[in-house]
Amino acid sequence: MASVVGTFTVDPRSRGAKRRARGEGATGWAFVSPSVVIILGLSVVPVLWSLLLSFQVNDLVSPSEWVGLANYKALVKDPAFGSAVSHTLIYTALYVPLSVVAGLGIAIALDRKIALIGLYRTLVFVPFVVSAAAQGVLFSFVLDPEFGVANSLLHKLGLPAQGFFSDPGQALYLLVAISLWSGTGFCVIVYLAGLQGVSSELVEAARIDGAGRWGVLRHVTLPALAPVTIFLLLFQTINALQVFDLVFVTTKGGPLGSTTVIVYFIWEKAFKAFTAGYSAAAAYTLAVALLVVGGALQIYRRRVAAR
Amino acid sequence: MKRLPFSGWHLVLAPLALLFALPLVWLLVSSVMSNAEINRFPPALWPQGINLGGYRYVLGNALFPRWFLNSFIVSAVAVTANLVLGSLGGYAFARIRFAGSKLVLGLMLATMVIPFQLTMIPTFLVMKQLGLIDTLGALIVPSLVTPLSVFLFRQFFVSLPRELEEAAWIDGCGRLRILVSIVLPLARPALSTVAVLTFLATWNDLTWPLIAINSDATYTLQLGLTTFQGQHHTQWSAVMAGNVITVLPVLLGFLLAQKAFIRSLASTGLKG
């Protein structure tokens, strides 16, 4: 191993190899430069530009004007932003724990060798690959108050028809339900992969020590899956805080603003109202929140891993 | 195959699997219903026969074939570019020692935590400067290579034994030759993971096309479907036919390459 640290062992007898080893730097940069230019160019530059924008008034067309912290001050006082934050938090607080817990439960149920198990796994997972746009269009139809199959079924059962997406009291919760339908499969897949790594000897040992099914789950399986759980909490939280496509397709933030989430607010301010500076300030606020959540969970994850 | 004994778990798993499948079954069923069946109250729950009116409408009168082509072009270019640029970059970061490589790799990986909303306004302005807004170029350029693709290739190449390449290196092969003829043929898992993740991300994206594209001839399928639904909300069978066309490539891809899909997505969870 000592001879191959960093680069290949260069045979001292071969002059060509020596000369080539010197040219390695150029080759390395040639290989990575397209990726570096595209990735850093379309991330570092925009991130700094966004920061500048958030201190400016900008309508995406005319030259911008410096306003200092005015956008942030206005944001704090804007009741529309406040309700966007609270809708996003409600959505996240419901979607994340429900999808992770359901994902764990379903993964445990699917982690056995019985007939048709492959089919069950496929069906549970398949909604995950369906785009948010397609989900939104499908459920707009299913939940259409007049022509939708949901009200048709309620009618058959003798229950009153519902307003669904036209009811401000229901719309946000329906978005959570649709996201659970499509997003739980991902948790199932990740947990199923994680379950393969749970030592069967440890499970066996716990059984011999008299642990029941519940005891094994609590004292062996769950601790072993802790890193997976933390990853899923992080991944699902980041996704939930950024929900947009499904909202855009189904409710456009309505009815009566009841489903306006943060990213919808950001999109609307930038590309509908053409107040890009204000929108950038909102985006920065969200990014900092995401960074805090991500950082906190990463630290917790390290601690769990170190244990 | 040996018949497995009946398990009580079927009583739990079968209804559960059905619950997940039902909306997609309904999508398919309603796409072949006639408007008369959908528009009466209460709407029919099962079609009398197969009615292809919806499909005829979206393939004939609407721009769906064009949108399909646009989505296909964007996804195909993005997948190819991510495989080429991602493997080049990933290989260099894994094997070649060059000044600044650690710093650049660290920076690139750090950009993965930047949420898209933070970059979308400046990216729009950059694309406007480049004259790409309202062209497929605006959709292609930002998705040519992602840090995740570079990272996945790097991780895979690091795990390969170096001895495989040493003989070729001593024989005087260049890095590119080694990458193409020795390393990549062994990299099928990494290639399929990057292809699957890139295809899913580009084919299913709505946010960026919504911002970057204005004219309906340049729409992608996701954007086209969304707009089409807004304009035809009384022709549900046509909308559902369009929806089937939008979902079908991903669904077929998933069913044909299920193992690759699941391994790819699970790997983002276990290594990420």
XYZ file of C-alpha atoms in Angstrom:
579
model
C 0.000 0.000 0.000
C 2.839 2.381 0.866
C 4.014 2.500 -2.713
C 0.691 3.579 -4.133
C -0.269 6.525 -1.977
C -1.752 9.293 -4.070
C -0.519 8.189 -7.464
C 0.781 5.088 -9.189
C 4.130 3.625 -8.358
C 6.391 5.025 -10.996
C 8.926 2.574 -12.265
C 12.229 4.479 -11.979
C 13.532 2.712 -15.074
C 10.839 4.232 -17.266
C 11.604 7.815 -18.240
C 8.293 8.160 -20.017
C 6.440 7.352 -16.841
C 8.358 10.041 -14.983
C 7.575 12.694 -17.551
C 3.908 11.670 -17.527
C 3.731 11.866 -13.758
C 4.704 15.513 -14.062
C 1.904 16.116 -16.581
C -0.618 14.648 -14.134
C -1.601 18.018 -12.741
C -2.671 19.266 -16.144
C -4.608 16.052 -16.827
C -6.350 16.292 -13.450
C -7.473 19.844 -14.054
C -8.543 19.041 -17.602
C -10.743 16.227 -16.268
C -12.404 18.224 -13.503
C -12.624 21.682 -15.045
C -15.942 21.240 -16.950
C -17.629 20.061 -13.744
C -15.938 22.708 -11.628
C -16.935 25.553 -13.966
C -20.563 24.426 -14.265
C -21.113 23.460 -10.638
C -19.292 26.307 -8.942
C -20.355 28.825 -11.599
C -24.022 27.977 -11.091
C -23.861 27.805 -7.304
C -21.220 30.076 -5.787
C -21.968 32.963 -8.143
C -25.770 32.752 -7.645
C -25.428 32.398 -3.871
C -23.415 35.630 -3.643
C -25.649 37.316 -6.204
C -28.716 36.343 -4.170
C -27.158 37.891 -1.094
C -26.622 41.158 -2.987
C -30.148 40.979 -4.390
C -31.598 40.606 -0.922
C -30.250 44.066 -0.073
C -31.701 45.583 -3.239
C -34.942 46.424 -4.972
C -34.932 44.532 -8.254
C -37.685 43.733 -10.773
C -35.538 41.374 -12.920
C -35.491 43.982 -15.724
C -34.389 47.479 -14.682
C -31.179 48.277 -12.732
C -31.500 47.575 -9.034
C -31.373 49.990 -6.145
C -29.575 49.421 -2.814
C -31.922 49.407 0.178
C -29.854 47.765 2.905
C -31.843 45.609 5.311
C -35.228 47.003 4.245
C -36.269 43.721 2.566
C -35.553 41.704 5.707
C -37.340 44.240 7.898
C -40.386 44.159 5.622
C -40.280 40.352 5.593
C -40.503 40.120 9.371
C -43.595 42.342 9.331
C -45.243 40.709 6.289
C -48.216 38.631 7.521
C -48.193 36.701 4.213
C -44.636 35.531 4.918
C -45.581 34.684 8.478
C -48.419 32.475 7.322
C -46.205 30.912 4.619
C -43.757 29.958 7.375
C -46.487 28.499 9.565
C -48.039 26.514 6.666
C -44.608 25.118 5.839
C -44.017 24.183 9.477
C -47.401 22.445 9.771
C -46.733 20.542 6.559
C -43.236 19.555 7.731
C -44.302 18.655 11.269
C -46.907 16.249 9.864
C -45.150 14.865 6.809
C -41.710 14.115 8.257
C -42.594 12.022 11.338
C -45.510 10.284 9.619
C -43.477 9.288 6.556
C -40.520 8.091 8.640
C -42.633 6.100 11.119
C -44.826 4.624 8.377
C -41.686 3.884 6.370
C -40.180 1.958 9.274
C -43.372 0.031 9.952
C -43.882 -0.910 6.323
C -40.212 -1.803 5.877
C -40.374 -4.184 8.838
C -43.558 -5.715 7.430
C -41.904 -6.114 4.025
C -38.669 -7.550 5.434
C -39.627 -11.207 5.137
C -39.500 -13.964 2.575
C -43.075 -14.704 1.592
C -44.805 -15.089 -1.765
C -45.546 -11.860 -3.672
C -43.202 -9.842 -1.466
C -41.454 -8.402 -4.524
C -44.779 -7.209 -5.899
C -45.737 -5.605 -2.573
C -42.415 -3.774 -2.437
C -42.791 -2.541 -6.008
C -46.303 -1.225 -5.408
C -45.371 0.593 -2.202
C -42.397 2.230 -3.867
C -43.757 3.032 -7.321
C -45.538 6.333 -6.426
C -42.121 7.750 -5.473
C -40.965 7.888 -9.094
C -44.120 9.725 -10.212
C -43.422 13.437 -10.616
C -45.047 15.959 -8.292
C -46.733 17.517 -11.336
C -48.317 14.200 -12.331
C -49.348 13.519 -8.720
C -50.902 16.945 -8.499
C -52.847 16.600 -11.732
C -54.028 13.105 -10.769
C -55.230 14.140 -7.322
C -56.826 17.339 -8.625
C -59.033 14.967 -10.602
C -59.581 12.382 -7.868
C -60.491 15.164 -5.423
C -62.449 17.304 -7.868
C -65.590 18.236 -5.917
C -67.866 17.642 -8.927
C -66.266 14.993 -11.126
C -63.854 13.364 -8.710
C -64.017 9.734 -7.683
C -63.494 10.669 -4.011
C -66.839 12.435 -3.695
C -68.416 9.717 -5.803
C -67.283 7.129 -3.245
C -68.467 9.290 -0.335
C -71.849 9.544 -2.078
C -72.032 5.733 -2.409
C -71.274 5.426 1.304
C -73.987 7.942 2.098
C -71.503 10.526 3.383
C -71.667 14.259 2.580
C -69.601 15.592 -0.336
C -66.396 17.414 0.542
C -64.800 20.544 -0.902
C -61.254 19.081 -0.743
C -58.846 21.543 -2.406
C -61.513 24.251 -2.450
C -61.872 24.022 1.336
C -59.265 26.150 3.176
C -59.594 23.863 6.194
C -58.656 20.725 4.219
C -56.259 21.710 1.444
C -52.991 21.711 3.422
C -53.760 18.342 5.031
C -54.597 16.857 1.654
C -51.177 17.973 0.420
C -49.627 16.144 3.386
C -51.642 13.028 2.531
C -50.594 13.076 -1.127
C -46.953 13.593 -0.136
C -47.228 10.632 2.234
C -48.614 8.496 -0.574
C -45.624 9.243 -2.787
C -42.867 9.915 -0.234
C -43.260 7.032 2.231
C -41.891 4.574 -0.343
C -38.512 6.253 -0.200
C -38.302 5.755 3.577
C -39.354 2.125 3.089
C -36.570 1.504 0.569
C -33.895 3.123 2.729
C -35.080 1.276 5.864
C -35.235 -2.027 3.973
C -31.620 -1.526 2.924
C -30.765 -0.583 6.514
C -32.510 -3.664 7.912
C -30.197 -5.917 5.884
C -27.376 -4.488 7.981
C -28.957 -5.345 11.336
C -26.932 -8.213 12.721
C -29.034 -11.362 12.845
C -26.751 -12.738 15.553
C -27.640 -9.809 17.782
C -31.353 -10.432 17.156
C -30.836 -14.112 17.869
C -28.948 -13.349 21.086
C -31.702 -11.010 22.272
C -34.309 -13.714 21.534
C -32.357 -16.268 23.538
C -32.165 -13.762 26.386
C -35.956 -13.796 26.362
C -36.736 -10.633 24.424
C -40.095 -10.640 22.668
C -40.773 -9.162 19.244
C -41.253 -5.715 20.761
C -38.136 -5.992 22.896
C -35.995 -6.950 19.909
C -37.400 -3.990 17.963
C -36.784 -1.533 20.788
C -33.406 -2.695 22.007
C -31.763 -4.160 18.891
C -33.367 -3.079 15.623
C -34.112 0.578 16.370
C -30.683 1.410 17.831
C -29.020 -0.303 14.864
C -31.156 1.757 12.479
C -30.478 5.074 14.257
C -28.108 6.448 11.574
C -30.680 5.604 8.875
C -33.439 7.273 10.873
C -31.423 10.442 11.328
C -30.572 10.534 7.630
C -34.257 10.138 6.732
C -35.345 12.830 9.193
C -32.799 15.181 7.650
C -33.647 14.286 4.055
C -37.420 14.443 4.549
C -37.232 17.702 6.531
C -35.145 19.407 3.873
C -37.572 18.224 1.184
C -40.634 19.217 3.190
C -39.368 22.725 3.902
C -38.851 23.150 0.158
C -42.198 21.791 -1.051
C -43.373 23.665 -4.142
C -44.293 21.642 -7.263
C -47.256 19.855 -5.688
C -48.630 23.119 -4.295
C -48.214 24.884 -7.613
C -50.089 22.172 -9.511
C -52.952 21.579 -7.076
C -53.830 24.758 -5.192
C -51.550 27.601 -6.337
C -51.274 28.528 -2.678
C -55.032 28.783 -2.233
C -57.812 28.663 -1.308
C -57.558 31.958 0.587
C -53.795 31.527 0.879
C -54.252 28.443 3.065
C -51.509 26.452 1.288
C -49.005 29.205 0.508
C -45.717 27.635 1.601
C -42.350 29.409 1.792
C -41.042 28.394 -1.633
C -44.363 29.288 -3.227
C -44.062 32.694 -1.552
C -40.482 33.046 -2.897
C -41.512 32.045 -6.422
C -44.535 34.335 -6.405
C -42.571 37.362 -5.179
C -39.830 36.866 -7.784
C -41.643 35.716 -10.895
C -45.231 36.958 -10.445
C -44.838 40.193 -8.484
C -41.311 40.878 -9.874
C -39.915 41.852 -6.486
C -36.760 39.784 -6.820
C -34.887 41.511 -3.995
C -37.688 40.796 -1.548
C -37.892 37.220 -2.792
C -34.128 36.757 -2.364
C -34.419 37.927 1.239
C -37.099 35.271 1.843
C -34.933 32.648 0.117
C -31.973 33.559 2.321
C -34.110 33.277 5.420
C -35.219 29.791 4.367
C -31.652 28.763 3.454
C -30.345 29.775 6.853
C -33.165 27.815 8.507
C -32.299 24.757 6.384
C -28.635 25.110 7.274
C -29.436 25.241 10.984
C -31.688 22.166 10.793
C -29.157 20.307 8.640
C -26.228 21.264 10.862
C -28.012 20.282 14.055
C -28.987 16.872 12.662
C -25.464 16.294 11.310
C -23.970 16.960 14.737
C -26.497 14.630 16.330
C -25.720 12.024 13.665
C -21.986 12.177 14.418
C -22.721 11.725 18.094
C -24.849 8.678 17.416
C -22.183 7.264 15.102
C -19.459 7.869 17.686
C -21.369 6.007 20.361
C -39.688 -22.718 -7.285
C -40.773 -24.012 -3.922
C -44.179 -22.789 -2.826
C -43.904 -20.696 0.286
C -46.491 -21.351 3.031
C -49.317 -18.827 3.318
C -48.445 -16.120 5.782
C -50.753 -13.984 7.882
C -48.747 -10.982 6.744
C -50.612 -11.080 3.422
C -53.685 -9.798 5.244
C -51.734 -6.656 6.143
C -49.527 -6.279 3.091
C -52.033 -6.901 0.310
C -54.438 -4.087 1.316
C -51.482 -1.805 1.994
C -49.924 -2.416 -1.413
C -53.328 -1.901 -2.997
C -53.688 1.448 -1.233
C -50.442 2.633 -2.824
C -51.338 1.252 -6.236
C -54.945 2.418 -6.401
C -54.372 6.062 -7.454
C -52.189 4.897 -10.338
C -54.741 2.266 -11.357
C -57.364 4.998 -11.345
C -55.086 7.179 -13.483
C -54.929 4.456 -16.120
C -58.635 3.592 -15.899
C -59.872 7.172 -16.138
C -57.631 7.867 -19.125
C -59.719 5.398 -21.165
C -63.095 6.609 -19.924
C -65.335 8.768 -22.073
C -66.095 12.323 -21.016
C -69.756 11.338 -20.685
C -68.855 8.710 -18.093
C -66.752 11.161 -16.108
C -69.094 14.122 -16.364
C -72.273 12.492 -15.084
C -73.111 12.575 -11.400
C -71.990 10.601 -9.585
C -69.124 9.807 -11.976
C -68.682 6.201 -13.094
C -66.195 4.109 -11.156
C -65.380 1.787 -14.031
C -65.541 2.382 -17.804
C -68.049 0.608 -20.053
C -65.347 -0.002 -22.622
C -61.978 1.321 -23.648
C -62.338 4.815 -25.058
C -59.211 6.252 -26.642
C -60.722 9.701 -27.230
C -58.522 11.275 -24.581
C -55.354 9.896 -26.164
C -56.483 10.926 -29.653
C -57.072 14.436 -28.364
C -53.733 14.898 -26.600
C -51.718 13.316 -29.414
C -53.611 15.094 -32.191
C -54.770 18.492 -30.994
C -52.369 19.289 -28.218
C -48.626 19.808 -28.134
C -47.985 16.639 -26.109
C -45.775 14.984 -28.756
C -43.666 18.152 -28.893
C -43.431 18.335 -25.091
C -42.469 14.680 -24.968
C -39.661 15.354 -27.427
C -38.485 18.398 -25.426
C -38.417 16.399 -22.186
C -36.644 13.563 -23.945
C -33.960 15.888 -25.368
C -33.327 17.566 -22.013
C -33.155 14.263 -20.111
C -31.039 12.493 -22.740
C -28.477 15.305 -22.901
C -28.417 15.638 -19.114
C -27.899 11.896 -18.563
C -25.148 11.666 -21.196
C -23.386 14.781 -19.913
C -23.553 13.625 -16.286
C -22.069 10.245 -17.243
C -19.227 11.831 -19.232
C -18.393 14.840 -17.042
C -19.178 13.051 -13.787
C -16.919 10.091 -14.558
C -14.082 12.339 -15.790
C -14.268 14.505 -12.683
C -14.862 11.590 -10.342
C -11.892 9.706 -11.778
C -9.548 12.680 -11.422
C -10.635 13.266 -7.822
C -10.217 9.576 -7.012
C -6.929 8.804 -8.734
C -4.963 11.815 -9.943
C -2.991 13.924 -7.508
C -3.103 17.571 -8.547
C -2.780 20.905 -6.802
C -6.031 22.134 -5.308
C -7.972 18.902 -5.844
C -8.996 18.512 -2.191
C -10.125 22.122 -1.934
C -12.136 22.019 -5.167
C -13.769 18.703 -4.262
C -14.691 20.069 -0.841
C -16.186 23.191 -2.384
C -18.177 21.172 -4.903
C -19.581 18.879 -2.225
C -20.437 21.886 -0.061
C -22.630 23.255 -2.863
C -24.907 20.225 -2.419
C -26.424 21.847 0.665
C -27.434 25.003 -1.220
C -31.199 24.946 -1.688
C -32.425 25.594 -5.218
C -34.616 28.554 -4.237
C -31.500 30.447 -3.240
C -29.917 30.108 -6.659
C -32.982 30.223 -8.891
C -33.283 34.004 -9.341
C -29.593 34.587 -10.209
C -29.582 31.444 -12.365
C -32.526 32.933 -14.237
C -30.569 36.187 -14.670
C -27.451 34.283 -15.827
C -29.491 32.329 -18.376
C -31.070 35.576 -19.531
C -27.601 37.074 -20.054
C -26.636 33.997 -22.060
C -29.768 34.411 -24.182
C -30.980 30.943 -23.189
C -34.265 31.824 -21.474
C -37.198 30.203 -23.261
C -34.936 27.667 -24.976
C -34.138 24.080 -24.036
C -30.587 25.302 -23.414
C -31.765 27.015 -20.239
C -32.950 23.615 -18.981
C -29.886 21.703 -20.177
C -26.988 23.896 -19.010
C -27.715 23.788 -15.240
C -28.223 20.012 -15.353
C -25.112 19.082 -17.376
C -23.346 17.828 -14.269
C -24.285 17.725 -10.591
C -21.976 17.446 -7.579
C -23.794 14.234 -6.684
C -22.779 12.623 -9.996
C -19.114 13.556 -9.518
C -19.253 12.368 -5.912
C -20.891 9.010 -6.728
C -18.310 8.276 -9.419
C -15.452 9.305 -7.121
C -16.681 7.020 -4.337
C -16.995 4.135 -6.754
C -13.548 4.630 -8.300
C -11.907 4.931 -4.887
C -13.320 1.497 -4.035
C -11.760 -0.145 -7.119
C -8.342 -1.763 -6.591
C -5.559 0.289 -8.172
C -3.735 -2.808 -9.390
C -6.251 -3.086 -12.224
C -4.930 0.118 -13.748
C -1.241 -0.203 -12.920
C -0.330 -2.603 -15.709
C -1.870 -0.311 -18.304
C -0.182 2.712 -16.743
C 3.256 1.070 -16.920
C 2.529 0.078 -20.514
C 2.239 3.790 -21.243
C -1.531 4.217 -21.469
C -2.812 7.739 -20.831
C -5.365 8.494 -18.116
C -8.207 8.877 -20.579
C -7.436 5.504 -22.196
C -7.313 3.871 -18.758
C -10.605 5.472 -17.749
C -12.422 4.511 -20.934
C -11.056 1.030 -21.549
C -10.356 -0.306 -18.058
C -12.247 1.619 -15.384
C -15.587 2.443 -17.018
C -16.348 -1.132 -18.134
C -16.157 -2.054 -14.437
C -18.274 0.897 -13.365
C -21.723 -0.306 -14.419
C -23.257 0.167 -10.946
C -22.012 3.761 -10.752
C -23.035 4.494 -14.345
C -26.553 3.169 -13.804
C -26.948 4.999 -10.489
C -25.962 8.335 -12.014
C -28.134 7.709 -15.076
C -31.181 6.816 -12.963
C -30.845 9.755 -10.571
C -30.215 12.257 -13.383
C -33.109 10.960 -15.460
C -35.525 11.102 -12.504
C -34.432 14.624 -11.570
C -34.607 16.108 -15.067
C -37.694 14.292 -16.362
C -39.736 15.068 -13.239
C -38.647 18.669 -12.673
C -41.315 21.344 -12.772
C -39.907 24.338 -10.853
C -37.057 25.274 -13.177
C -38.941 24.807 -16.493
C -41.743 26.908 -15.005
C -39.266 29.752 -14.444
C -37.096 29.394 -17.535
C -39.677 28.637 -20.256
C -42.486 30.889 -21.497
C -43.679 29.666 -24.895
C -45.740 26.513 -25.062
C -43.711 24.984 -27.912
C -40.691 24.818 -25.568
C -42.560 23.338 -22.568
C -41.425 20.078 -21.046
C -44.025 17.387 -20.351
C -44.384 18.327 -16.672
C -44.943 21.987 -17.480
C -47.159 21.157 -20.465
C -49.308 18.762 -18.438
C -49.771 21.326 -15.670
C -50.777 24.062 -18.103
C -52.981 21.684 -20.087
C -54.875 20.755 -16.932
C -55.465 24.432 -16.174
C -56.951 24.987 -19.614
C -58.962 21.764 -19.989
C -60.355 21.062 -16.561
C -63.586 19.776 -17.973
C -61.906 17.222 -20.260
C -60.594 14.992 -17.538
C -60.084 11.917 -19.726
C -57.776 13.927 -22.015
C -55.935 15.335 -18.994
C -55.485 11.818 -17.601
C -54.322 10.522 -20.993
C -51.702 13.284 -20.997
C -50.795 12.339 -17.446
C -50.293 8.691 -18.429
C -47.967 9.815 -21.244
C -46.018 11.958 -18.767
C -45.627 9.201 -16.185
C -45.142 6.230 -18.515
C -41.409 6.637 -19.360
C -40.441 6.816 -15.684
C -42.788 3.988 -14.772
C -41.538 1.722 -17.572
C -37.942 2.601 -16.756
C -38.613 1.778 -13.123
C -40.297 -1.556 -13.865
C -37.562 -2.596 -16.319
C -34.615 -1.530 -14.170
C -36.180 -1.804 -10.739
C -33.044 -3.135 -9.085
C -30.927 -0.263 -10.392
C -33.558 2.289 -9.318
C -33.876 0.908 -5.821
C -30.145 0.430 -5.333
C -29.513 3.982 -6.569
C -32.057 5.577 -4.299
C -31.187 3.460 -1.287
C -27.505 4.267 -1.779
C -28.190 7.995 -1.515
C -29.630 7.174 1.879
C -26.971 4.869 3.232
C -23.884 6.682 2.049
C -25.196 10.225 1.872
